């Protein structure tokens, strides 16, 4: 324990160099924990597994001489006993002869803020404690109420962290005793694609996108491969074989562990099958149920569970909002279920190089291609300069509509449909674009977009200021570059995605 600090002396700590990025999250946590105003405060930190919540909170605890208790899956009595021992070690007092009850434990933790300075007190993986002791939210609510009723000068900053998103939502929902108590609600999300490239130390934008299509922006996965990063574009295949398809590395069974931990023992076989259906092209609940040969109610239950845990998300069509598509949120799940899942048993008999030779074409078409399109949508929303589309984008989504000229053929589609801000349900149409990962784009792609704009105009869409855009992973023909010079089209390649606006 450090010496007591008066409220006026306490300054917000600088983010440690060991914490990559997370500037906004650190600033929010520091502002909450260093707020010197009287009164105990409650903060909530949530986010999927492996995003670095524990690492960030422990860094905050160290910087501010706070107390952090990491919950484990254990019996109630064991958790209380561990908490008593760790709290005694923190305060320098003798450990209690017996584990305290939760009422005494929470009062003792809140008493740490009686010393005239804000003190962070952290419960990491709080849902595990609530599973053992369902009364805990009510105990915390009662303790906060007593503090406020007595007017005690207390500056405890209690932070409750958890990875189980459905449980965290329930714990702070309208029916919970903790509802309305939180002064801070912070969600840690995966690193964005540009942040992830820096985190992995990859300068080549095409290689960065390939790696992101496998491991996404989950920080823990770099540690899972012992900081092994591809040495260059030619090393990507080798990197996959020695890290993702290698049974001796943690990533090999990560998908199994993710579903085991995130879905809370529900029907994992159905979850795997649903993810495989989505990864190979099924996008609506009806298509997925038909692919699985299961009743729509069962498929809907499974998909709702995956969405609640942040593993899936839904997205309305940019042209037909009633049409909702499902996409896998965690790239590693898409990679596994599209490219690797059909060859899992072969990995036990063949070496990884042979399996990857079979899986690589599927990866390029079913994983890298759709992932590239999503990165293009992210770029349009987060990095494109206002001048690119003529206004600030509000949404970027996939769009499709029937093409009368095709009749029984596929719908006319755009991979990157950018709309602006508006009070109405559908904002102004700023841009329609197509994305091709492994295709040099030419004037016929621009003609496709012009045809799509004609269809949209016939459907009543205002396309007067809509800008066609081509997104390519390998480049554009001179004719398309000339069209860009004439202001007819916006061109975006990997270099622009990662370095431009």
Tab-separated table of C-alpha atoms in Angstrom:
chain	number	residue	atom	x	y	z
A	1	UNK	CA	0.000	0.000	0.000
A	2	UNK	CA	1.226	3.474	-0.822
A	3	UNK	CA	0.914	6.509	1.386
A	4	UNK	CA	-2.462	8.193	1.613
A	5	UNK	CA	-3.048	10.789	-1.100
A	6	UNK	CA	-5.399	13.729	-0.805
A	7	UNK	CA	-8.009	14.200	-3.542
A	8	UNK	CA	-6.265	17.314	-4.825
A	9	UNK	CA	-2.977	15.425	-5.186
A	10	UNK	CA	-4.365	12.530	-7.211
A	11	UNK	CA	-3.736	12.902	-10.924
A	12	UNK	CA	-4.745	10.613	-13.725
A	13	UNK	CA	-1.946	8.151	-14.476
A	14	UNK	CA	-0.388	7.941	-17.901
A	15	UNK	CA	-1.205	4.782	-19.787
A	16	UNK	CA	1.649	2.283	-19.375
A	17	UNK	CA	3.746	1.599	-22.475
A	18	UNK	CA	2.923	-2.087	-22.107
A	19	UNK	CA	-0.749	-1.392	-22.922
A	20	UNK	CA	-1.158	-1.258	-26.702
A	21	UNK	CA	-3.586	1.338	-28.044
A	22	UNK	CA	-6.789	1.423	-25.892
A	23	UNK	CA	-6.262	5.166	-25.357
A	24	UNK	CA	-9.959	6.003	-25.172
A	25	UNK	CA	-10.649	3.091	-22.835
A	26	UNK	CA	-7.756	4.025	-20.551
A	27	UNK	CA	-8.878	7.651	-20.437
A	28	UNK	CA	-12.435	6.613	-19.526
A	29	UNK	CA	-11.247	4.302	-16.748
A	30	UNK	CA	-8.774	6.862	-15.397
A	31	UNK	CA	-11.412	9.613	-15.383
A	32	UNK	CA	-13.817	7.373	-13.466
A	33	UNK	CA	-11.339	6.048	-10.911
A	34	UNK	CA	-9.594	9.381	-10.302
A	35	UNK	CA	-12.777	11.395	-9.875
A	36	UNK	CA	-12.177	12.949	-6.449
A	37	UNK	CA	-15.793	13.908	-5.765
A	38	UNK	CA	-17.248	12.327	-2.593
A	39	UNK	CA	-19.428	9.267	-2.971
A	40	UNK	CA	-18.757	5.694	-4.012
A	41	UNK	CA	-18.922	4.988	-7.731
A	42	UNK	CA	-19.764	1.877	-9.723
A	43	UNK	CA	-18.359	1.067	-13.164
A	44	UNK	CA	-19.032	-1.792	-15.580
A	45	UNK	CA	-16.433	-3.181	-17.998
A	46	UNK	CA	-17.581	-5.818	-20.478
A	47	UNK	CA	-16.333	-7.409	-23.662
A	48	UNK	CA	-15.823	-10.773	-25.261
A	49	UNK	CA	-13.086	-13.116	-24.142
A	50	UNK	CA	-9.438	-12.471	-25.104
A	51	UNK	CA	-9.855	-8.716	-25.669
A	52	UNK	CA	-7.507	-7.638	-22.860
A	53	UNK	CA	-9.940	-6.550	-20.129
A	54	UNK	CA	-7.973	-8.198	-17.330
A	55	UNK	CA	-4.659	-6.853	-18.611
A	56	UNK	CA	-6.039	-3.313	-18.818
A	57	UNK	CA	-7.679	-3.419	-15.382
A	58	UNK	CA	-4.587	-4.842	-13.700
A	59	UNK	CA	-2.504	-2.070	-15.267
A	60	UNK	CA	-4.968	0.468	-13.849
A	61	UNK	CA	-4.860	-1.194	-10.427
A	62	UNK	CA	-1.061	-1.081	-10.386
A	63	UNK	CA	-0.945	2.552	-11.491
A	64	UNK	CA	-3.396	3.663	-8.774
A	65	UNK	CA	-2.489	1.245	-5.989
A	66	UNK	CA	-5.921	-0.332	-6.089
A	67	UNK	CA	-7.277	-3.779	-5.306
A	68	UNK	CA	-8.174	-6.396	-7.909
A	69	UNK	CA	-9.814	-9.753	-7.262
A	70	UNK	CA	-9.988	-12.248	-10.127
A	71	UNK	CA	-12.970	-14.565	-9.794
A	72	UNK	CA	-12.638	-18.241	-10.581
A	73	UNK	CA	-15.115	-21.036	-11.126
A	74	UNK	CA	-15.181	-22.227	-7.550
A	75	UNK	CA	-17.503	-22.825	-4.645
A	76	UNK	CA	-18.889	-19.808	-2.805
A	77	UNK	CA	-16.924	-20.541	0.366
A	78	UNK	CA	-13.644	-20.874	-1.517
A	79	UNK	CA	-14.146	-17.557	-3.315
A	80	UNK	CA	-14.911	-15.771	-0.052
A	81	UNK	CA	-11.867	-17.351	1.586
A	82	UNK	CA	-9.596	-16.291	-1.275
A	83	UNK	CA	-11.024	-12.790	-1.207
A	84	UNK	CA	-10.396	-12.508	2.542
A	85	UNK	CA	-6.771	-13.623	2.151
A	86	UNK	CA	-6.055	-11.286	-0.775
A	87	UNK	CA	-7.721	-8.323	0.932
A	88	UNK	CA	-5.714	-8.956	4.118
A	89	UNK	CA	-2.522	-9.084	2.061
A	90	UNK	CA	-3.459	-5.764	0.431
A	91	UNK	CA	-4.271	-3.963	3.687
A	92	UNK	CA	-1.553	-5.592	5.796
A	93	UNK	CA	-4.113	-6.906	8.285
A	94	UNK	CA	-4.370	-10.447	9.590
A	95	UNK	CA	-6.502	-12.758	7.419
A	96	UNK	CA	-9.938	-13.521	8.856
A	97	UNK	CA	-10.081	-16.887	10.685
A	98	UNK	CA	-13.013	-17.906	8.507
A	99	UNK	CA	-14.191	-16.707	5.120
A	100	UNK	CA	-16.513	-13.711	5.597
A	101	UNK	CA	-20.042	-13.545	4.274
A	102	UNK	CA	-20.626	-11.383	1.217
A	103	UNK	CA	-22.169	-8.571	3.272
A	104	UNK	CA	-19.009	-8.287	5.372
A	105	UNK	CA	-16.749	-8.695	2.337
A	106	UNK	CA	-18.415	-5.917	0.324
A	107	UNK	CA	-18.422	-3.579	3.335
A	108	UNK	CA	-14.693	-4.246	3.831
A	109	UNK	CA	-13.957	-3.549	0.169
A	110	UNK	CA	-15.955	-0.333	0.128
A	111	UNK	CA	-14.177	0.772	3.321
A	112	UNK	CA	-10.983	1.056	1.244
A	113	UNK	CA	-12.412	4.305	-0.101
A	114	UNK	CA	-12.697	5.859	3.365
A	115	UNK	CA	-9.083	7.051	3.280
A	116	UNK	CA	-9.632	10.378	1.576
A	117	UNK	CA	-8.694	9.348	-1.964
A	118	UNK	CA	-10.397	7.498	-4.799
A	119	UNK	CA	-9.465	3.812	-4.738
A	120	UNK	CA	-10.192	1.397	-7.600
A	121	UNK	CA	-11.620	-1.920	-6.394
A	122	UNK	CA	-12.057	-4.462	-9.165
A	123	UNK	CA	-14.015	-7.709	-9.455
A	124	UNK	CA	-12.709	-9.378	-12.595
A	125	UNK	CA	-15.081	-11.936	-14.185
A	126	UNK	CA	-17.881	-10.836	-11.890
A	127	UNK	CA	-20.446	-13.221	-13.511
A	128	UNK	CA	-18.520	-16.194	-12.090
A	129	UNK	CA	-19.106	-14.831	-8.586
A	130	UNK	CA	-22.795	-14.257	-9.270
A	131	UNK	CA	-23.207	-17.846	-10.447
A	132	UNK	CA	-21.859	-18.963	-7.059
A	133	UNK	CA	-23.715	-16.319	-5.067
A	134	UNK	CA	-26.873	-15.046	-6.814
A	135	UNK	CA	-27.484	-12.655	-3.927
A	136	UNK	CA	-24.324	-10.646	-4.671
A	137	UNK	CA	-25.948	-7.897	-6.834
A	138	UNK	CA	-28.465	-7.237	-4.055
A	139	UNK	CA	-25.669	-7.163	-1.469
A	140	UNK	CA	-23.765	-4.540	-3.499
A	141	UNK	CA	-26.933	-2.486	-3.998
A	142	UNK	CA	-27.651	-2.522	-0.263
A	143	UNK	CA	-24.063	-1.549	0.588
A	144	UNK	CA	-24.181	1.444	-1.784
A	145	UNK	CA	-27.559	2.481	-0.362
A	146	UNK	CA	-26.175	2.403	3.178
A	147	UNK	CA	-23.203	4.538	2.158
A	148	UNK	CA	-25.473	7.160	0.638
A	149	UNK	CA	-27.953	7.128	3.515
A	150	UNK	CA	-25.217	7.654	6.111
A	151	UNK	CA	-23.465	10.361	4.065
A	152	UNK	CA	-20.099	8.738	4.684
A	153	UNK	CA	-17.147	10.363	2.922
A	154	UNK	CA	-16.299	7.400	0.720
A	155	UNK	CA	-14.524	7.417	-2.641
A	156	UNK	CA	-14.403	3.732	-3.604
A	157	UNK	CA	-14.524	3.186	-7.350
A	158	UNK	CA	-15.931	-0.330	-7.743
A	159	UNK	CA	-15.394	-1.833	-11.204
A	160	UNK	CA	-17.248	-5.005	-12.176
A	161	UNK	CA	-15.819	-6.759	-15.220
A	162	UNK	CA	-17.138	-9.706	-17.202
A	163	UNK	CA	-16.835	-11.576	-20.493
A	164	UNK	CA	-20.232	-13.273	-20.522
A	165	UNK	CA	-22.175	-10.625	-22.412
A	166	UNK	CA	-25.679	-12.033	-21.782
A	167	UNK	CA	-24.981	-12.294	-18.047
A	168	UNK	CA	-23.530	-8.779	-17.905
A	169	UNK	CA	-26.592	-7.424	-19.694
A	170	UNK	CA	-28.887	-9.193	-17.226
A	171	UNK	CA	-26.899	-8.035	-14.204
A	172	UNK	CA	-27.341	-4.401	-15.175
A	173	UNK	CA	-30.700	-4.642	-16.916
A	174	UNK	CA	-33.959	-3.145	-15.759
A	175	UNK	CA	-34.823	-6.110	-13.513
A	176	UNK	CA	-31.483	-6.126	-11.653
A	177	UNK	CA	-30.748	-4.484	-8.294
A	178	UNK	CA	-27.668	-2.935	-9.969
A	179	UNK	CA	-29.727	-1.205	-12.661
A	180	UNK	CA	-29.120	2.527	-12.649
A	181	UNK	CA	-26.152	2.376	-10.242
A	182	UNK	CA	-23.387	2.451	-12.833
A	183	UNK	CA	-21.538	5.713	-13.430
A	184	UNK	CA	-19.419	4.122	-16.175
A	185	UNK	CA	-20.296	1.504	-18.780
A	186	UNK	CA	-17.324	0.539	-20.928
A	187	UNK	CA	-17.092	-2.168	-23.595
A	188	UNK	CA	-13.752	-3.453	-24.857
A	189	UNK	CA	-14.026	-4.421	-28.504
A	190	UNK	CA	-11.509	-6.120	-30.790
A	191	UNK	CA	-8.832	-3.913	-32.301
A	192	UNK	CA	-9.769	-2.328	-35.610
A	193	UNK	CA	-8.051	-3.565	-38.760
A	194	UNK	CA	-5.486	-0.740	-38.785
A	195	UNK	CA	-4.779	-1.131	-35.079
A	196	UNK	CA	-4.407	-4.896	-35.530
A	197	UNK	CA	-1.815	-4.422	-38.287
A	198	UNK	CA	0.264	-2.240	-35.980
A	199	UNK	CA	-0.196	-4.667	-33.098
A	200	UNK	CA	1.109	-7.546	-35.209
A	201	UNK	CA	3.879	-5.384	-36.659
A	202	UNK	CA	2.786	-5.968	-40.277
A	203	UNK	CA	3.538	-3.207	-42.802
A	204	UNK	CA	2.327	-4.909	-45.987
A	205	UNK	CA	-1.405	-4.061	-46.240
A	206	UNK	CA	-2.404	-7.158	-48.209
A	207	UNK	CA	-0.612	-9.422	-45.740
A	208	UNK	CA	-2.164	-7.512	-42.849
A	209	UNK	CA	-5.612	-8.144	-44.290
A	210	UNK	CA	-4.933	-11.865	-44.735
A	211	UNK	CA	-3.774	-12.206	-41.131
A	212	UNK	CA	-6.783	-10.198	-39.949
A	213	UNK	CA	-9.057	-12.554	-41.894
A	214	UNK	CA	-7.720	-15.361	-39.673
A	215	UNK	CA	-7.261	-13.866	-36.198
A	216	UNK	CA	-9.135	-10.571	-36.432
A	217	UNK	CA	-8.397	-7.930	-33.821
A	218	UNK	CA	-8.276	-10.152	-30.729
A	219	UNK	CA	-5.076	-9.142	-28.878
A	220	UNK	CA	-4.569	-12.454	-27.048
A	221	UNK	CA	-4.005	-14.348	-30.282
A	222	UNK	CA	-0.568	-12.857	-30.804
A	223	UNK	CA	0.455	-14.354	-27.462
A	224	UNK	CA	-1.175	-17.638	-28.527
A	225	UNK	CA	1.324	-17.887	-31.405
A	226	UNK	CA	4.279	-16.823	-29.231
A	227	UNK	CA	4.648	-13.533	-31.157
A	228	UNK	CA	5.237	-15.399	-34.409
A	229	UNK	CA	4.225	-13.075	-37.261
A	230	UNK	CA	4.606	-13.761	-40.996
A	231	UNK	CA	7.970	-12.532	-42.234
A	232	UNK	CA	6.353	-11.368	-45.474
A	233	UNK	CA	3.560	-12.162	-47.952
A	234	UNK	CA	5.276	-15.379	-49.006
A	235	UNK	CA	5.264	-16.595	-45.394
A	236	UNK	CA	1.491	-16.365	-44.861
A	237	UNK	CA	0.839	-20.000	-45.797
A	238	UNK	CA	3.675	-21.179	-43.574
A	239	UNK	CA	2.416	-19.012	-40.716
A	240	UNK	CA	-1.054	-20.587	-40.943
A	241	UNK	CA	0.412	-24.105	-40.989
A	242	UNK	CA	2.751	-23.643	-38.045
A	243	UNK	CA	0.324	-21.710	-35.854
A	244	UNK	CA	-3.346	-22.216	-36.732
A	245	UNK	CA	-3.280	-25.775	-38.092
A	246	UNK	CA	-0.652	-26.999	-35.636
A	247	UNK	CA	-2.169	-29.175	-32.899
A	248	UNK	CA	0.601	-28.113	-30.498
A	249	UNK	CA	-0.449	-24.437	-30.472
A	250	UNK	CA	-3.302	-22.843	-28.473
A	251	UNK	CA	-5.012	-21.523	-31.616
A	252	UNK	CA	-5.649	-25.054	-32.873
A	253	UNK	CA	-8.503	-25.641	-30.403
A	254	UNK	CA	-9.444	-22.008	-29.785
A	255	UNK	CA	-12.721	-22.255	-31.681
A	256	UNK	CA	-13.738	-25.210	-29.520
A	257	UNK	CA	-12.864	-23.269	-26.368
A	258	UNK	CA	-14.664	-20.135	-27.574
A	259	UNK	CA	-17.935	-21.962	-28.091
A	260	UNK	CA	-17.519	-23.918	-24.858
A	261	UNK	CA	-16.992	-20.750	-22.826
A	262	UNK	CA	-19.265	-18.345	-24.678
A	263	UNK	CA	-22.358	-20.479	-25.262
A	264	UNK	CA	-22.650	-21.715	-21.670
A	265	UNK	CA	-23.106	-25.421	-22.441
A	266	UNK	CA	-25.931	-25.049	-24.945
A	267	UNK	CA	-26.089	-27.306	-28.037
A	268	UNK	CA	-22.575	-26.730	-29.351
A	269	UNK	CA	-22.989	-29.179	-32.228
A	270	UNK	CA	-25.860	-27.084	-33.579
A	271	UNK	CA	-23.832	-23.910	-33.016
A	272	UNK	CA	-20.920	-25.337	-35.021
A	273	UNK	CA	-23.254	-26.364	-37.826
A	274	UNK	CA	-24.950	-22.960	-37.879
A	275	UNK	CA	-21.588	-21.204	-38.079
A	276	UNK	CA	-20.493	-23.532	-40.885
A	277	UNK	CA	-23.692	-22.723	-42.797
A	278	UNK	CA	-23.114	-18.977	-42.442
A	279	UNK	CA	-19.426	-19.236	-43.300
A	280	UNK	CA	-20.271	-21.018	-46.538
A	281	UNK	CA	-22.901	-18.573	-47.751
A	282	UNK	CA	-26.195	-18.889	-45.837
A	283	UNK	CA	-27.209	-15.476	-44.577
A	284	UNK	CA	-30.810	-15.527	-43.319
A	285	UNK	CA	-32.436	-17.554	-40.562
A	286	UNK	CA	-34.547	-19.429	-43.085
A	287	UNK	CA	-31.549	-20.367	-45.241
A	288	UNK	CA	-29.621	-21.546	-42.192
A	289	UNK	CA	-32.506	-23.637	-40.840
A	290	UNK	CA	-32.954	-25.253	-44.283
A	291	UNK	CA	-29.229	-25.988	-44.545
A	292	UNK	CA	-29.212	-27.566	-41.070
A	293	UNK	CA	-32.418	-29.537	-41.663
A	294	UNK	CA	-33.722	-28.288	-38.334
A	295	UNK	CA	-36.937	-26.462	-37.332
A	296	UNK	CA	-36.750	-22.700	-37.649
A	297	UNK	CA	-37.441	-22.319	-33.911
A	298	UNK	CA	-34.351	-24.376	-33.002
A	299	UNK	CA	-32.183	-22.533	-35.501
A	300	UNK	CA	-33.479	-19.165	-34.257
A	301	UNK	CA	-32.693	-20.104	-30.642
A	302	UNK	CA	-29.152	-21.098	-31.583
A	303	UNK	CA	-28.573	-17.951	-33.655
A	304	UNK	CA	-29.972	-15.731	-30.894
A	305	UNK	CA	-27.546	-17.327	-28.445
A	306	UNK	CA	-24.585	-16.676	-30.752
A	307	UNK	CA	-25.698	-13.078	-31.258
A	308	UNK	CA	-26.155	-12.491	-27.528
A	309	UNK	CA	-22.567	-13.620	-26.974
A	310	UNK	CA	-21.226	-11.282	-29.641
A	311	UNK	CA	-20.227	-14.072	-32.039
A	312	UNK	CA	-22.790	-13.144	-34.684
A	313	UNK	CA	-24.392	-9.906	-35.663
A	314	UNK	CA	-27.260	-9.012	-37.934
A	315	UNK	CA	-27.268	-6.338	-40.603
A	316	UNK	CA	-30.235	-5.048	-42.628
A	317	UNK	CA	-29.823	-4.889	-46.389
A	318	UNK	CA	-28.890	-1.396	-47.564
A	319	UNK	CA	-31.684	-1.390	-50.171
A	320	UNK	CA	-34.244	-3.691	-48.518
A	321	UNK	CA	-34.156	-3.042	-44.740
A	322	UNK	CA	-36.655	-5.858	-44.077
A	323	UNK	CA	-34.044	-8.337	-45.337
A	324	UNK	CA	-31.670	-9.056	-42.454
A	325	UNK	CA	-28.421	-10.927	-42.993
A	326	UNK	CA	-26.284	-12.647	-40.366
A	327	UNK	CA	-22.501	-12.426	-40.323
A	328	UNK	CA	-19.870	-14.016	-38.104
A	329	UNK	CA	-18.278	-11.401	-35.849
A	330	UNK	CA	-15.118	-13.307	-34.907
A	331	UNK	CA	-12.882	-13.920	-37.970
A	332	UNK	CA	-11.317	-17.027	-36.434
A	333	UNK	CA	-14.760	-18.660	-36.340
A	334	UNK	CA	-15.364	-17.846	-40.015
A	335	UNK	CA	-11.899	-19.110	-40.944
A	336	UNK	CA	-12.411	-22.349	-39.041
A	337	UNK	CA	-15.915	-23.152	-40.253
A	338	UNK	CA	-15.392	-22.238	-43.899
A	339	UNK	CA	-11.866	-23.453	-44.591
A	340	UNK	CA	-10.786	-25.869	-41.858
A	341	UNK	CA	-13.929	-27.565	-40.530
A	342	UNK	CA	-14.306	-29.959	-43.502
A	343	UNK	CA	-10.688	-31.095	-43.029
A	344	UNK	CA	-10.506	-31.432	-39.240
A	345	UNK	CA	-10.296	-35.204	-39.292
A	346	UNK	CA	-7.642	-35.081	-42.043
A	347	UNK	CA	-5.412	-32.994	-39.772
A	348	UNK	CA	-5.049	-36.069	-37.572
A	349	UNK	CA	-3.700	-38.111	-40.494
A	350	UNK	CA	-2.012	-35.637	-42.866
A	351	UNK	CA	0.384	-32.824	-42.179
A	352	UNK	CA	-0.844	-29.248	-42.056
A	353	UNK	CA	0.739	-28.316	-45.383
A	354	UNK	CA	-1.345	-30.899	-47.257
A	355	UNK	CA	-4.556	-29.817	-45.523
A	356	UNK	CA	-3.892	-26.144	-46.166
A	357	UNK	CA	-3.260	-26.863	-49.857
A	358	UNK	CA	-6.850	-28.148	-50.029
A	359	UNK	CA	-8.297	-25.423	-47.812
A	360	UNK	CA	-6.529	-22.379	-49.291
A	361	UNK	CA	-8.827	-21.933	-52.344
A	362	UNK	CA	-11.860	-22.022	-50.038
A	363	UNK	CA	-10.180	-19.529	-47.733
A	364	UNK	CA	-9.560	-17.129	-50.618
A	365	UNK	CA	-13.147	-17.239	-51.884
A	366	UNK	CA	-15.257	-17.828	-48.761
A	367	UNK	CA	-13.149	-16.070	-46.122
A	368	UNK	CA	-10.680	-13.535	-47.539
A	369	UNK	CA	-13.127	-12.203	-50.145
A	370	UNK	CA	-16.029	-11.459	-47.764
A	371	UNK	CA	-13.577	-10.216	-45.122
A	372	UNK	CA	-12.069	-7.784	-47.626
A	373	UNK	CA	-15.559	-6.440	-48.345
A	374	UNK	CA	-16.155	-5.909	-44.625
A	375	UNK	CA	-12.827	-4.105	-44.235
A	376	UNK	CA	-13.883	-1.845	-47.127
A	377	UNK	CA	-17.123	-1.024	-45.304
A	378	UNK	CA	-15.184	-0.317	-42.106
A	379	UNK	CA	-12.827	1.986	-44.030
A	380	UNK	CA	-15.736	3.896	-45.554
A	381	UNK	CA	-17.227	4.515	-42.115
A	382	UNK	CA	-14.109	5.156	-40.068
A	383	UNK	CA	-11.379	6.500	-42.325
A	384	UNK	CA	-12.707	7.888	-45.619
A	385	UNK	CA	-12.401	11.659	-45.862
A	386	UNK	CA	-15.675	13.552	-46.151
A	387	UNK	CA	-14.677	14.615	-49.663
A	388	UNK	CA	-14.596	10.979	-50.859
A	389	UNK	CA	-18.375	10.567	-50.712
A	390	UNK	CA	-19.418	14.206	-50.418
A	391	UNK	CA	-20.658	13.906	-46.828
A	392	UNK	CA	-19.959	12.054	-43.596
A	393	UNK	CA	-21.097	8.419	-43.874
A	394	UNK	CA	-23.581	7.118	-41.329
A	395	UNK	CA	-23.807	3.499	-42.482
A	396	UNK	CA	-21.935	1.160	-44.811
A	397	UNK	CA	-23.588	-2.157	-45.636
A	398	UNK	CA	-24.173	-4.792	-48.286
A	399	UNK	CA	-27.109	-4.130	-50.585
A	400	UNK	CA	-29.060	-6.131	-53.152
A	401	UNK	CA	-32.227	-5.814	-55.192
A	402	UNK	CA	-33.968	-7.861	-57.886
A	403	UNK	CA	-32.757	-7.272	-61.430
A	404	UNK	CA	-35.638	-7.553	-63.951
A	405	UNK	CA	-33.144	-8.254	-66.727
A	406	UNK	CA	-31.899	-11.366	-64.892
A	407	UNK	CA	-35.348	-12.723	-63.967
A	408	UNK	CA	-34.445	-16.081	-62.455
A	409	UNK	CA	-30.819	-15.036	-62.011
A	410	UNK	CA	-29.114	-13.532	-58.957
A	411	UNK	CA	-30.011	-10.159	-57.507
A	412	UNK	CA	-27.990	-7.107	-58.459
A	413	UNK	CA	-25.654	-6.505	-55.529
A	414	UNK	CA	-23.249	-3.948	-54.099
A	415	UNK	CA	-20.727	-4.843	-51.419
A	416	UNK	CA	-20.240	-1.334	-50.011
A	417	UNK	CA	-23.355	0.848	-49.902
A	418	UNK	CA	-22.668	4.101	-48.087
A	419	UNK	CA	-25.482	6.258	-46.763
A	420	UNK	CA	-25.297	9.633	-45.071
A	421	UNK	CA	-26.964	10.942	-41.958
A	422	UNK	CA	-30.670	11.722	-42.052
A	423	UNK	CA	-33.609	11.934	-39.696
A	424	UNK	CA	-35.518	9.510	-41.875
A	425	UNK	CA	-35.052	5.761	-41.702
A	426	UNK	CA	-32.925	5.672	-44.865
A	427	UNK	CA	-30.239	8.315	-45.307
A	428	UNK	CA	-29.080	9.774	-48.624
A	429	UNK	CA	-27.295	7.314	-50.881
A	430	UNK	CA	-23.700	8.558	-51.043
A	431	UNK	CA	-21.997	5.650	-52.800
A	432	UNK	CA	-22.450	2.143	-54.167
A	433	UNK	CA	-19.382	-0.033	-54.559
A	434	UNK	CA	-18.212	-3.519	-55.438
A	435	UNK	CA	-15.270	-5.259	-53.748
A	436	UNK	CA	-13.085	-7.879	-55.428
A	437	UNK	CA	-10.265	-9.385	-53.375
A	438	UNK	CA	-8.395	-11.311	-56.091
A	439	UNK	CA	-9.559	-9.574	-59.255
A	440	UNK	CA	-8.035	-6.693	-61.223
A	441	UNK	CA	-10.995	-4.397	-61.757
A	442	UNK	CA	-11.893	-2.894	-65.153
A	443	UNK	CA	-14.536	-0.739	-66.791
A	444	UNK	CA	-17.082	-3.569	-66.749
A	445	UNK	CA	-17.214	-3.272	-62.954
A	446	UNK	CA	-18.048	0.404	-63.358
A	447	UNK	CA	-20.733	-0.514	-65.881
A	448	UNK	CA	-22.220	-2.928	-63.330
A	449	UNK	CA	-22.443	-0.087	-60.825
A	450	UNK	CA	-24.070	2.220	-63.366
A	451	UNK	CA	-26.640	-0.467	-64.119
A	452	UNK	CA	-27.305	-0.822	-60.402
A	453	UNK	CA	-27.815	2.930	-60.086
A	454	UNK	CA	-30.347	2.769	-62.932
A	455	UNK	CA	-32.269	0.038	-61.077
A	456	UNK	CA	-32.194	2.063	-57.873
A	457	UNK	CA	-33.469	5.165	-59.654
A	458	UNK	CA	-36.323	3.128	-61.114
A	459	UNK	CA	-37.166	2.044	-57.555
A	460	UNK	CA	-37.425	5.656	-56.424
A	461	UNK	CA	-33.963	6.090	-54.924
A	462	UNK	CA	-32.314	9.488	-55.409
A	463	UNK	CA	-28.985	8.676	-57.081
A	464	UNK	CA	-28.189	12.194	-58.296
A	465	UNK	CA	-25.087	12.513	-56.133
A	466	UNK	CA	-24.292	8.806	-55.639
A	467	UNK	CA	-20.661	7.958	-56.381
A	468	UNK	CA	-19.650	4.572	-57.827
A	469	UNK	CA	-16.690	2.959	-56.056
A	470	UNK	CA	-14.439	0.011	-56.881
A	471	UNK	CA	-12.490	-1.760	-54.141
A	472	UNK	CA	-9.795	-4.195	-55.280
A	473	UNK	CA	-7.211	-6.268	-53.466
A	474	UNK	CA	-4.910	-6.435	-56.507
A	475	UNK	CA	-5.460	-3.237	-58.493
A	476	UNK	CA	-7.195	-1.575	-61.428
A	477	UNK	CA	-6.696	-1.333	-65.176
A	478	UNK	CA	-5.394	1.916	-66.750
A	479	UNK	CA	-8.876	2.523	-68.163
A	480	UNK	CA	-10.401	2.495	-64.687
A	481	UNK	CA	-7.659	4.797	-63.384
A	482	UNK	CA	-8.538	7.172	-66.218
A	483	UNK	CA	-12.191	7.032	-65.186
A	484	UNK	CA	-11.159	7.966	-61.651
A	485	UNK	CA	-9.159	10.922	-62.997
A	486	UNK	CA	-12.347	12.105	-64.741
A	487	UNK	CA	-14.285	11.873	-61.460
A	488	UNK	CA	-16.412	8.941	-62.625
A	489	UNK	CA	-15.426	6.453	-59.915
A	490	UNK	CA	-13.699	6.152	-56.526
A	491	UNK	CA	-10.877	3.565	-56.416
A	492	UNK	CA	-9.719	1.964	-53.175
A	493	UNK	CA	-6.898	-0.579	-52.851
A	494	UNK	CA	-5.295	-2.188	-49.753
A	495	UNK	CA	-2.745	0.598	-49.470
A	496	UNK	CA	-5.507	3.171	-49.244
A	497	UNK	CA	-7.469	1.018	-46.791
A	498	UNK	CA	-4.535	0.905	-44.383
A	499	UNK	CA	-2.829	4.230	-44.997
A	500	UNK	CA	-5.139	6.616	-46.846
A	501	UNK	CA	-8.411	8.443	-46.497
